[in-house]
PDB file of C-alpha atoms (C1' of nucleotides) in Angstrom:
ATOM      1  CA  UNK N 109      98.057 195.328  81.004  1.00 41.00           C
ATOM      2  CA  UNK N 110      97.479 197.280  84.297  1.00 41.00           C
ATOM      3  CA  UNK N 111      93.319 197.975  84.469  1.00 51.00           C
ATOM      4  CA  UNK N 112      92.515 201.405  83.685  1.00 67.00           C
ATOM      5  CA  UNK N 113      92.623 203.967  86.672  1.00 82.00           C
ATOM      6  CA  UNK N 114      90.983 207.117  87.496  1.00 91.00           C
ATOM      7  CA  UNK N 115      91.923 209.697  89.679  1.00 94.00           C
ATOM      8  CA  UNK N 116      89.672 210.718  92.400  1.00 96.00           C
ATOM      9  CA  UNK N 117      90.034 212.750  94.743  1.00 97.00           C
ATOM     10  CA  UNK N 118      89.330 211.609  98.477  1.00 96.00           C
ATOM     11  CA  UNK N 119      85.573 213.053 100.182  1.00 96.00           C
ATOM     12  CA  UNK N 120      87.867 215.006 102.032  1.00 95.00           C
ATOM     13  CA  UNK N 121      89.803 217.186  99.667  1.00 95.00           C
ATOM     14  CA  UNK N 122      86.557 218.269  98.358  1.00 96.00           C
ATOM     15  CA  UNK N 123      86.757 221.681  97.465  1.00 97.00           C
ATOM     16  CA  UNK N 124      83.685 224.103  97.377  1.00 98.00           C
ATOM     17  CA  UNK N 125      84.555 226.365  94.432  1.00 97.00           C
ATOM     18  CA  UNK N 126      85.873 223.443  92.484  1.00 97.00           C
ATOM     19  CA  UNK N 127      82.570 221.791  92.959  1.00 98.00           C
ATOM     20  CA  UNK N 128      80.669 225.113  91.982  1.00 98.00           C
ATOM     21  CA  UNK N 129      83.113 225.069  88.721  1.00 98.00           C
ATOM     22  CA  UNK N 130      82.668 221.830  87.665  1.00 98.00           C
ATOM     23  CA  UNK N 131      78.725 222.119  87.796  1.00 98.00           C
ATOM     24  CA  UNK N 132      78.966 225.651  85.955  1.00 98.00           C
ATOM     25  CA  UNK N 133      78.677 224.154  82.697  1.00 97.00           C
ATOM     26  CA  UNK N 134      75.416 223.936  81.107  1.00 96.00           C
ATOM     27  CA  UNK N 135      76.517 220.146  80.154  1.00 97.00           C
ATOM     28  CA  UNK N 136      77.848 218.569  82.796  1.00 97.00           C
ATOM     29  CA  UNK N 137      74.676 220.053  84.615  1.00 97.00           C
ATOM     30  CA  UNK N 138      73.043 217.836  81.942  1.00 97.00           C
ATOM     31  CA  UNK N 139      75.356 214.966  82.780  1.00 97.00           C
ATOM     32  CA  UNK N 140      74.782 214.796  86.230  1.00 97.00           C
ATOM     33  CA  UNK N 141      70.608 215.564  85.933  1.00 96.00           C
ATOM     34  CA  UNK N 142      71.050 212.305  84.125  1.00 96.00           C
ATOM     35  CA  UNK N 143      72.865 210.979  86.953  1.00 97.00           C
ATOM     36  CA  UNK N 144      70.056 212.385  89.592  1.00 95.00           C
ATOM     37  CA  UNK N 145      68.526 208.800  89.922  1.00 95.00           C
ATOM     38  CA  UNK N 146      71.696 207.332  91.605  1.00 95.00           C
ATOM     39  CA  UNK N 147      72.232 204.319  89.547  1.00 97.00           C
ATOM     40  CA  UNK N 148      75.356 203.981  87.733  1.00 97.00           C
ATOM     41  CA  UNK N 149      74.974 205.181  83.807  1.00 97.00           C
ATOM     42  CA  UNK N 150      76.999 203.753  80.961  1.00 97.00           C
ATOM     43  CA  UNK N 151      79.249 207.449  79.770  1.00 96.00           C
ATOM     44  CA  UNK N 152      78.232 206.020  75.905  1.00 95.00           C
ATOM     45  CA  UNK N 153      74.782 206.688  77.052  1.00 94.00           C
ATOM     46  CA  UNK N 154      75.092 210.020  78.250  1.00 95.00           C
ATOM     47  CA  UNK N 155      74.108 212.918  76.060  1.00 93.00           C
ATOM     48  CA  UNK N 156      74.719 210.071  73.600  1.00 80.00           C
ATOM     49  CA  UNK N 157      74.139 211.906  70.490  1.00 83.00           C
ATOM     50  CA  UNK N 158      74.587 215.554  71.157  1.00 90.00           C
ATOM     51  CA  UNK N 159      78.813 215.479  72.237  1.00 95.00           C
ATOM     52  CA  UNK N 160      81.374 213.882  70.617  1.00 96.00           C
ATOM     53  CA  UNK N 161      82.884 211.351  72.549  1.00 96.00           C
ATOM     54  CA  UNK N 162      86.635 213.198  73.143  1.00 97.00           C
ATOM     55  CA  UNK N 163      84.802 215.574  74.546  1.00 97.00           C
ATOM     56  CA  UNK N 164      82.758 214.010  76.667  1.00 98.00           C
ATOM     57  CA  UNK N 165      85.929 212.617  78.042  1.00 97.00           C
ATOM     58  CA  UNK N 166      86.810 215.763  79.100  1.00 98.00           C
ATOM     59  CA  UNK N 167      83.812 217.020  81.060  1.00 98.00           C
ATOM     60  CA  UNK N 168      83.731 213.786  82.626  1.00 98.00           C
ATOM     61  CA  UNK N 169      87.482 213.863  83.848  1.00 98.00           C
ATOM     62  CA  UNK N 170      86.063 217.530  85.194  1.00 98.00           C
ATOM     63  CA  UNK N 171      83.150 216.231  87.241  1.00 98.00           C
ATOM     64  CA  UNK N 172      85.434 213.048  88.511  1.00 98.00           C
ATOM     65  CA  UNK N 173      88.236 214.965  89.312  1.00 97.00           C
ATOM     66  CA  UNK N 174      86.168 217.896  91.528  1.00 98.00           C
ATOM     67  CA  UNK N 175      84.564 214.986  93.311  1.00 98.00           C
ATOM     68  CA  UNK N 176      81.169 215.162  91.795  1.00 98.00           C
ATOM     69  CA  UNK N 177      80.853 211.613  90.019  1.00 98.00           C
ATOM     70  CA  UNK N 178      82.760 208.465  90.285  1.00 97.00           C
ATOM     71  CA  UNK N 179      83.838 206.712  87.136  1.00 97.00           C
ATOM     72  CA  UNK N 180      84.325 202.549  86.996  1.00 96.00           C
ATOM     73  CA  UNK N 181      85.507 200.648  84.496  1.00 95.00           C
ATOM     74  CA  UNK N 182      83.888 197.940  83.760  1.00 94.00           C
ATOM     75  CA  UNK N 183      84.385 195.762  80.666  1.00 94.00           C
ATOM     76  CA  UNK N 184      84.870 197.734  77.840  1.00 94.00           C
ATOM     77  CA  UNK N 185      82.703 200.838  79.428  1.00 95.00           C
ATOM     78  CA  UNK N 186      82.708 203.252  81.950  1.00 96.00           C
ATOM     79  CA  UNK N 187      80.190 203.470  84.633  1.00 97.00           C
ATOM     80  CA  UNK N 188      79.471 206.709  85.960  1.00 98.00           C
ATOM     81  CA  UNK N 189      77.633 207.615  88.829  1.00 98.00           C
ATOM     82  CA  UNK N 190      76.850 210.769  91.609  1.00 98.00           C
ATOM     83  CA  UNK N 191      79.306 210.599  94.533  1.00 98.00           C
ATOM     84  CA  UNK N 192      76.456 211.365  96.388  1.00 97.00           C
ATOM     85  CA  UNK N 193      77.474 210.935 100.245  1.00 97.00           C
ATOM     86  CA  UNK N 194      80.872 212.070  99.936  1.00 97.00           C
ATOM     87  CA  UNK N 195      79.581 215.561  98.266  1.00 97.00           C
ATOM     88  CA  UNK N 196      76.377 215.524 100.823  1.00 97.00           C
ATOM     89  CA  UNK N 197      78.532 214.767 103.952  1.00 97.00           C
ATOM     90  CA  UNK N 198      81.226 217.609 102.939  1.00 96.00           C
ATOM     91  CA  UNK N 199      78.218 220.145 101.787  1.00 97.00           C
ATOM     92  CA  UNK N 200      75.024 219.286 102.895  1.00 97.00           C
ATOM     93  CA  UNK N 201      71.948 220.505 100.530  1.00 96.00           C
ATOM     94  CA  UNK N 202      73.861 221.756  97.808  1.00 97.00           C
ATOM     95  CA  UNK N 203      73.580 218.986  95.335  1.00 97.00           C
ATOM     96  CA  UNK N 204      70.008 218.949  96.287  1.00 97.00           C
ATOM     97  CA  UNK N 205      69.591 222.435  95.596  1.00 97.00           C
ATOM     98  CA  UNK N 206      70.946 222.296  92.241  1.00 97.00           C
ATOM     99  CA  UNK N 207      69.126 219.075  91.211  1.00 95.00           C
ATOM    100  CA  UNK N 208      65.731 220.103  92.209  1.00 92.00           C
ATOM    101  CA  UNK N 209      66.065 222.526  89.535  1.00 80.00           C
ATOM    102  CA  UNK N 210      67.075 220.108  86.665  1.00 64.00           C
ATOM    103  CA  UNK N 211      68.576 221.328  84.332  1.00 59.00           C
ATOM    104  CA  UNK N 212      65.828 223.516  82.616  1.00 54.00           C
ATOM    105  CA  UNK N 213      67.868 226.571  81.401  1.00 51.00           C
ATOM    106  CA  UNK N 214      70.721 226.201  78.897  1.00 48.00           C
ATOM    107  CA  UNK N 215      70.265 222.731  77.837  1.00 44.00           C
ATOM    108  CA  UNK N 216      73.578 221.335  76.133  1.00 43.00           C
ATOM    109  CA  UNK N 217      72.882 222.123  72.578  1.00 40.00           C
ATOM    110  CA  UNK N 218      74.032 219.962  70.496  1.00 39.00           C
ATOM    111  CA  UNK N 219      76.922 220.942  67.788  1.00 37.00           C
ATOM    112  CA  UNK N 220      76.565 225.007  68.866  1.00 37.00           C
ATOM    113  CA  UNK N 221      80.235 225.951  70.307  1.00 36.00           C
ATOM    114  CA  UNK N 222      79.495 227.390  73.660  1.00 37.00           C
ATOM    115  CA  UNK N 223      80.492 230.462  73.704  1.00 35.00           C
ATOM    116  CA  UNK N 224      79.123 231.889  76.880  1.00 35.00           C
ATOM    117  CA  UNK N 225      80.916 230.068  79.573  1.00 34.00           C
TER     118      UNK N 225
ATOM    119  CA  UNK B 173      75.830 263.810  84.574  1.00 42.00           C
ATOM    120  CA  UNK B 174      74.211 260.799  84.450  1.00 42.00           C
ATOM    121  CA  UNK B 175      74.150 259.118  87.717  1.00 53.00           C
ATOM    122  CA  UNK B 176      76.348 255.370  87.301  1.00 70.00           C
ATOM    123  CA  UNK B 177      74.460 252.518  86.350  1.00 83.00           C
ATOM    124  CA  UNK B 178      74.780 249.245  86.394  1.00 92.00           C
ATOM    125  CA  UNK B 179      73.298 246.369  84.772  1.00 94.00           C
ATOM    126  CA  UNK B 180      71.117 243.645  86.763  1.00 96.00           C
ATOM    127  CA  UNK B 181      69.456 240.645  85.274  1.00 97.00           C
ATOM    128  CA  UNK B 182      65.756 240.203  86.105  1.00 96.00           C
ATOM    129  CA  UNK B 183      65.008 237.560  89.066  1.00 96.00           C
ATOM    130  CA  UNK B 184      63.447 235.591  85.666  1.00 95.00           C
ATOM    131  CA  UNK B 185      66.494 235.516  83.769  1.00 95.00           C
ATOM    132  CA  UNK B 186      68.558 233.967  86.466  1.00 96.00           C
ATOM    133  CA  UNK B 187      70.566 230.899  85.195  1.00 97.00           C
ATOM    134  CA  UNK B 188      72.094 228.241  87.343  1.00 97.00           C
ATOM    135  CA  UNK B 189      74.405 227.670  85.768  1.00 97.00           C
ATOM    136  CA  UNK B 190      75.860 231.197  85.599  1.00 97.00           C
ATOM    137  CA  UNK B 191      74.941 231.208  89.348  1.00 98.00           C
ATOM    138  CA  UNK B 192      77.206 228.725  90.109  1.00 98.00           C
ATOM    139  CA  UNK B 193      80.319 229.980  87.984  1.00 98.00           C
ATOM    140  CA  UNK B 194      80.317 233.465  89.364  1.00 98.00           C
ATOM    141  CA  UNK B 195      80.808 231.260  92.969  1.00 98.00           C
ATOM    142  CA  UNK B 196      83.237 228.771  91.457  1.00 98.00           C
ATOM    143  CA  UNK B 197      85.751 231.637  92.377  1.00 98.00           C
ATOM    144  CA  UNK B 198      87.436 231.561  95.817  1.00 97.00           C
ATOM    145  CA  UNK B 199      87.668 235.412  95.898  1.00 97.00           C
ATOM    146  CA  UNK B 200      84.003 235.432  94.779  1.00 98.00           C
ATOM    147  CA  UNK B 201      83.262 233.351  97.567  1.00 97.00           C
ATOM    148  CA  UNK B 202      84.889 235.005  99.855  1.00 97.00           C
ATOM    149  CA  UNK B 203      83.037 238.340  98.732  1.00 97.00           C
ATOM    150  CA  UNK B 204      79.722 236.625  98.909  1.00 97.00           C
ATOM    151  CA  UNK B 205      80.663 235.221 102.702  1.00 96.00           C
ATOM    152  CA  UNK B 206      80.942 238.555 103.803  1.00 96.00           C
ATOM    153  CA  UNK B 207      77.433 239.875 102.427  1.00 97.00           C
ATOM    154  CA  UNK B 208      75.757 236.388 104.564  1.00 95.00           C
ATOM    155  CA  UNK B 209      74.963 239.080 106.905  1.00 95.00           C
ATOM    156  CA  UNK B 210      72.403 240.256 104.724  1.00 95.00           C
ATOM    157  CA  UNK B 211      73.445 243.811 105.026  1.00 96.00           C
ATOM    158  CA  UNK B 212      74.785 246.241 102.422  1.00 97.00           C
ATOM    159  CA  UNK B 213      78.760 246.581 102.243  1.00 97.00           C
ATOM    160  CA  UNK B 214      80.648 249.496 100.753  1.00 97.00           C
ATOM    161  CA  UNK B 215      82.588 247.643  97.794  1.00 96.00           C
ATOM    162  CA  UNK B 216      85.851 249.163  99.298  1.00 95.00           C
ATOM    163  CA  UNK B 217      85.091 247.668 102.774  1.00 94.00           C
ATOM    164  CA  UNK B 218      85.474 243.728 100.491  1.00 95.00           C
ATOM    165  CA  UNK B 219      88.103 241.946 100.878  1.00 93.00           C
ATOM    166  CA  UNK B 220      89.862 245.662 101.352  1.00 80.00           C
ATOM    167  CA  UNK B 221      93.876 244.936 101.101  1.00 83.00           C
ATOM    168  CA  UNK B 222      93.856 241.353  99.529  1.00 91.00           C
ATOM    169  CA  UNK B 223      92.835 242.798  96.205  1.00 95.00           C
ATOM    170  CA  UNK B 224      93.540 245.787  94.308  1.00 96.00           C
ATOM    171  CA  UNK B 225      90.307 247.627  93.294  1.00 96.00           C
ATOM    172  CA  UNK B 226      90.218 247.226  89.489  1.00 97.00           C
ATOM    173  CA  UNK B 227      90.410 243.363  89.881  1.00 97.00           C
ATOM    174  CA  UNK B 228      87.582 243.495  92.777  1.00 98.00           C
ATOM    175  CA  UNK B 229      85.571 245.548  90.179  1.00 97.00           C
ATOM    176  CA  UNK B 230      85.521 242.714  87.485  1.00 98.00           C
ATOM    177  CA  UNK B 231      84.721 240.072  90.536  1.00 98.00           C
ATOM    178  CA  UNK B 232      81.650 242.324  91.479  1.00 98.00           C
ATOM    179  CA  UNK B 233      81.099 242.728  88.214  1.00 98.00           C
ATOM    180  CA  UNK B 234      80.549 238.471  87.303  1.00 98.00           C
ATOM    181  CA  UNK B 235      78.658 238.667  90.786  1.00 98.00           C
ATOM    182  CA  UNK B 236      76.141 241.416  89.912  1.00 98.00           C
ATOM    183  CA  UNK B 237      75.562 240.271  86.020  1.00 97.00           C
ATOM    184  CA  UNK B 238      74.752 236.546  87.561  1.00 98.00           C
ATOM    185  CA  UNK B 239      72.221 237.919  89.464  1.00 98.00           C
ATOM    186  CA  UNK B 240      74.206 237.215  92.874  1.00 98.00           C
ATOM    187  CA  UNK B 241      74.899 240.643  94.083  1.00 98.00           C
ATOM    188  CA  UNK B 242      73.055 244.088  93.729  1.00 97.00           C
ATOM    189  CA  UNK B 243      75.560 247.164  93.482  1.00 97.00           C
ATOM    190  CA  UNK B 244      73.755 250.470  94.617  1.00 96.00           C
ATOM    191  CA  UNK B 245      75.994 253.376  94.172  1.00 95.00           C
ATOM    192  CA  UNK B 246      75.330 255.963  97.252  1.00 94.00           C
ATOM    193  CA  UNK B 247      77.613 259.023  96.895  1.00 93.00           C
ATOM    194  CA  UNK B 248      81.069 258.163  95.927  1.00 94.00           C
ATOM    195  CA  UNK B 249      81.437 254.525  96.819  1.00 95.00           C
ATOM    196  CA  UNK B 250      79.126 251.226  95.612  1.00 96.00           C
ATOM    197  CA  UNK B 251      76.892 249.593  98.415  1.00 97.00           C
ATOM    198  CA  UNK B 252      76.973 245.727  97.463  1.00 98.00           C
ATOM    199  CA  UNK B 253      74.028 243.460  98.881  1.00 98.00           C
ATOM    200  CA  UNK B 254      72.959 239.790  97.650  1.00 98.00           C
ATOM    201  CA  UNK B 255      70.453 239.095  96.181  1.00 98.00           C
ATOM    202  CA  UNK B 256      68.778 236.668  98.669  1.00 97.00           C
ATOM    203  CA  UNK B 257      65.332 236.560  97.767  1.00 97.00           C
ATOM    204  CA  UNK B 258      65.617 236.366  93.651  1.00 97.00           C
ATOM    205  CA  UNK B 259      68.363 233.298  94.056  1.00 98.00           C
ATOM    206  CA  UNK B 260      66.219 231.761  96.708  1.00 97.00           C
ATOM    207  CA  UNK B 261      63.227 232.049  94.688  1.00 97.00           C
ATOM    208  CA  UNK B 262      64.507 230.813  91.649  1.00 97.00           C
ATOM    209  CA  UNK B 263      67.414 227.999  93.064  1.00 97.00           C
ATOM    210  CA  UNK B 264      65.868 227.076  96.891  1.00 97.00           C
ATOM    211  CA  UNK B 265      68.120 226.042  98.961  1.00 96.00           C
ATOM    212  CA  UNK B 266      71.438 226.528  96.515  1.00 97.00           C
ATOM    213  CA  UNK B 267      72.898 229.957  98.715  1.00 97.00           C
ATOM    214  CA  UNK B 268      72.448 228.430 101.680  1.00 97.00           C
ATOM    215  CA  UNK B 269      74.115 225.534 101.221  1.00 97.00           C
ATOM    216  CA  UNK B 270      76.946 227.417  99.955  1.00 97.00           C
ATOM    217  CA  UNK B 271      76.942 229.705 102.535  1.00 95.00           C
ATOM    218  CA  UNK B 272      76.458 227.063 105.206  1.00 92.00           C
ATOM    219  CA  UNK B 273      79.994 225.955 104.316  1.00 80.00           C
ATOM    220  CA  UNK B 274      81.462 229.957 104.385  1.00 64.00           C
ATOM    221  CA  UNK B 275      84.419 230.005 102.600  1.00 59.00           C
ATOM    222  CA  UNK B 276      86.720 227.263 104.445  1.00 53.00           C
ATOM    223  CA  UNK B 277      89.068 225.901 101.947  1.00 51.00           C
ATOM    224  CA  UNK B 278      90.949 228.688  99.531  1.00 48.00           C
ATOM    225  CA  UNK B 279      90.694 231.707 101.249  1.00 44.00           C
ATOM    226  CA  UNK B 280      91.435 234.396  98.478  1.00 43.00           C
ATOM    227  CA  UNK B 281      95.147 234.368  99.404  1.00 40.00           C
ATOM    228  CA  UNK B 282      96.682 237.995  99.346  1.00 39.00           C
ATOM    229  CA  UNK B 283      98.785 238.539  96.425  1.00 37.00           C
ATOM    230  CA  UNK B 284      99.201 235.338  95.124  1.00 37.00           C
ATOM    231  CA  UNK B 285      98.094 234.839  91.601  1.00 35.00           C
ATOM    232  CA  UNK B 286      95.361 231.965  91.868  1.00 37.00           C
ATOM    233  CA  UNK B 287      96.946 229.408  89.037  1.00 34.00           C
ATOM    234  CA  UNK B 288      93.934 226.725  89.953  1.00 35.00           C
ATOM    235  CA  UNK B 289      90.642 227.904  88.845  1.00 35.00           C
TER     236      UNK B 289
ATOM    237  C1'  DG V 157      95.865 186.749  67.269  1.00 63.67           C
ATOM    238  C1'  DA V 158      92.581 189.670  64.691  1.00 63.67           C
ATOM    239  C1'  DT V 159      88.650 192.540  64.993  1.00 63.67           C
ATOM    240  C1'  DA V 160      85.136 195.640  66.606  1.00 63.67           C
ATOM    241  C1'  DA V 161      83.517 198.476  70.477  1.00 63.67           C
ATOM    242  C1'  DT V 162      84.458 201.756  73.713  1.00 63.67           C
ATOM    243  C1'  DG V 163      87.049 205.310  75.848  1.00 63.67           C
ATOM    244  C1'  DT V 164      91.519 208.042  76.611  1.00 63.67           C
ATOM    245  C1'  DA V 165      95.530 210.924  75.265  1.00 63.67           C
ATOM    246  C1'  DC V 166      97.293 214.365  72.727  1.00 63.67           C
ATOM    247  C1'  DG V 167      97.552 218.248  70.002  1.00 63.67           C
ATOM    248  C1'  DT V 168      95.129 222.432  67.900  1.00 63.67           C
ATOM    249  C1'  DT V 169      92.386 226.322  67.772  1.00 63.67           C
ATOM    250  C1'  DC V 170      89.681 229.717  69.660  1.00 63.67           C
ATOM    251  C1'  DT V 171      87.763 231.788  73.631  1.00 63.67           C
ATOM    252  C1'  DT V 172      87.490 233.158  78.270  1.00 63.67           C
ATOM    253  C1'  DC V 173      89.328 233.994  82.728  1.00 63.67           C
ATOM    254  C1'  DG V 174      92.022 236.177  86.520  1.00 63.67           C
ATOM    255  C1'  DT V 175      95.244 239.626  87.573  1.00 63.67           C
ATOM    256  C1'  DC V 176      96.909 244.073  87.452  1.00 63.67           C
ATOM    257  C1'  DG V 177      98.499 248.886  86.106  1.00 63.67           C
ATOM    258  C1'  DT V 178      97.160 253.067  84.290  1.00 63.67           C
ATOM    259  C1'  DA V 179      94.063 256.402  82.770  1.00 63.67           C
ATOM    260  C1'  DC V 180      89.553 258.279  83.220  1.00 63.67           C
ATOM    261  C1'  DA V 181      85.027 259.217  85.420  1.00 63.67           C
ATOM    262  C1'  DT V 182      82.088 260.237  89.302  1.00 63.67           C
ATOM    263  C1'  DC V 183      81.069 262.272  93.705  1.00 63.67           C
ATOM    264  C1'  DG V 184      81.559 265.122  97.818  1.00 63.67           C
ATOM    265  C1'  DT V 185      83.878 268.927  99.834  1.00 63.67           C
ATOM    266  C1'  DA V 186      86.934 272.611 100.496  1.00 63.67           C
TER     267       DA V 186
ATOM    268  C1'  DT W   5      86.622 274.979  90.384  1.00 63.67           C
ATOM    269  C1'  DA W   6      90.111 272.291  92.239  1.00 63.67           C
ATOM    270  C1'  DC W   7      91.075 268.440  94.995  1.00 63.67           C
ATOM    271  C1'  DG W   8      90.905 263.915  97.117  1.00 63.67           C
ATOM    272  C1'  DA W   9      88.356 259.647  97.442  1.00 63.67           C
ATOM    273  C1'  DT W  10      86.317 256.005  95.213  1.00 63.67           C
ATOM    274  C1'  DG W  11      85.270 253.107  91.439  1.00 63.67           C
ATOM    275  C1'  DT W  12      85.240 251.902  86.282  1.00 63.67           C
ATOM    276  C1'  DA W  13      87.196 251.146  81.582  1.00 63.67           C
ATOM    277  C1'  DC W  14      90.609 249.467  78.958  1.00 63.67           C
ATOM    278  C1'  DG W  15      94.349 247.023  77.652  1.00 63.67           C
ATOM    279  C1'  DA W  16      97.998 243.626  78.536  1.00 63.67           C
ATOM    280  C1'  DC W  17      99.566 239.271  79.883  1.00 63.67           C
ATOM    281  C1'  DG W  18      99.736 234.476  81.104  1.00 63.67           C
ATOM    282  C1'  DA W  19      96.916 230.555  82.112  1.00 63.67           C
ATOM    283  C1'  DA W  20      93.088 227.637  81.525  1.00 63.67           C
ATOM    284  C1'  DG W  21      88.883 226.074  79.394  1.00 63.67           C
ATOM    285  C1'  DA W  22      85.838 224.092  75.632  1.00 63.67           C
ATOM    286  C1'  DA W  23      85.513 221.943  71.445  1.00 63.67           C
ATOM    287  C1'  DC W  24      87.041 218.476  68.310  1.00 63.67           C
ATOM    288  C1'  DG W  25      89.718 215.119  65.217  1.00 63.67           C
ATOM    289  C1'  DT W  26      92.939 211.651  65.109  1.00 63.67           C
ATOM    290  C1'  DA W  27      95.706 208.191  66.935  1.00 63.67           C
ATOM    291  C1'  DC W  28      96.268 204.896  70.557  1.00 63.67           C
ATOM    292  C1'  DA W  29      94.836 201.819  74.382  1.00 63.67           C
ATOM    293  C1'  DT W  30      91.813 198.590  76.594  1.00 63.67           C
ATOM    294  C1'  DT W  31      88.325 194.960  76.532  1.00 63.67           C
ATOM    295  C1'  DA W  32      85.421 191.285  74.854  1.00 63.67           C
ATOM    296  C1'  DT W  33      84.530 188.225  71.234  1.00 63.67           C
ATOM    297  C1'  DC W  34      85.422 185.677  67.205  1.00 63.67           C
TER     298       DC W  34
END
DNA sequence: GATAATGTACGTTCTTCGTCGTACATCGTA
DNA sequence: TACGATGTACGACGAAGAACGTACATTATC
């Protein structure tokens, strides 16, 4: 069985409004305020309880695939973590400036459909 | 008559996360590049003869009802500004590290319709 | 190999977006 | 008041997003 693979995309093909979109979520802002620390989080542990797991899946394939977050497998999980240097080298501050603020407005909500993108 | 109107949120009500999707848009981006200067812009002046005015109205419109951009009408045409101070108070930081970059990578392309969002 | 744990793929449904044309409204001026 | 200039409203269309359940795949362990 060929390991699992993820697509990512080099540091640079980084794209500025793709970044923008994939942080213009109210939970995958939670996601990566979670990730803020820099240490590589288990995805079962993110917003464990509040998102189903399928989609999860998706927001994470969003973040990984606009270059925000790098995902390794490892054993039966996935690792996530910030792809810090690659998204500070290509656009230097931004990432700060969104993670100093946290991620006090819209927080995920749990089962609520979004409906206000 | 009643002079036009528009609707602005209060500095307060500013979300990032609304913030960042109304630049997750290369056109949007592009629009917002041009105001960097600080200076008002007559809406017709933007991005003049890539886009046709009823699609740069519902771009201006996402900018002005994130909070981005402040639309002053002044005789017959719509001065557009940014909102510099309200985003900086609230999100330090997050405009100019967008605006550092300019708008590089996607520029709004003429009359192609933008399949990747 | 069988099983449980974890995560992905796929399909569905509903919503939203981006684009644009056309019709209407507003404003200044003749 | 009529006209031209500018901008909005509205509707249409195709595409994509967000949510989720279910089935499948991968991995470690028994």
């Amino acid at each position: 069985m060929s390991p699992r693979k993820f697509f990512h995309p080099d540091a640079a093909e980084l794209t500025l409004h793709r970044i923008l979109f994939a942080l213009s979520d109210p939970t995958r802002l939670a996601v990566v305020a979670d990730l803020k620390d820099g240490t590589e989080h288990a995805s079962g542990n993110l917003l464990a309880d509040s998102v189903p797991r399928s989609t999860m899946t998706h927001h994470l394939k969003i973040l990984r695939e606009a270059g925000v977050t790098r995902t390794r497998p490892e054993g039966m999980r996935c690792l996530i973590s910030l792809r810090r240097e690659d998204v500070d080298a290509r656009f230097p501050g931004l990432l700060d400036a969104i993670m100093r603020h946290g991620n006090a407005d819209e927080p995920p909500m749990a089962t609520t459909r979004t409906t206000m993108r």
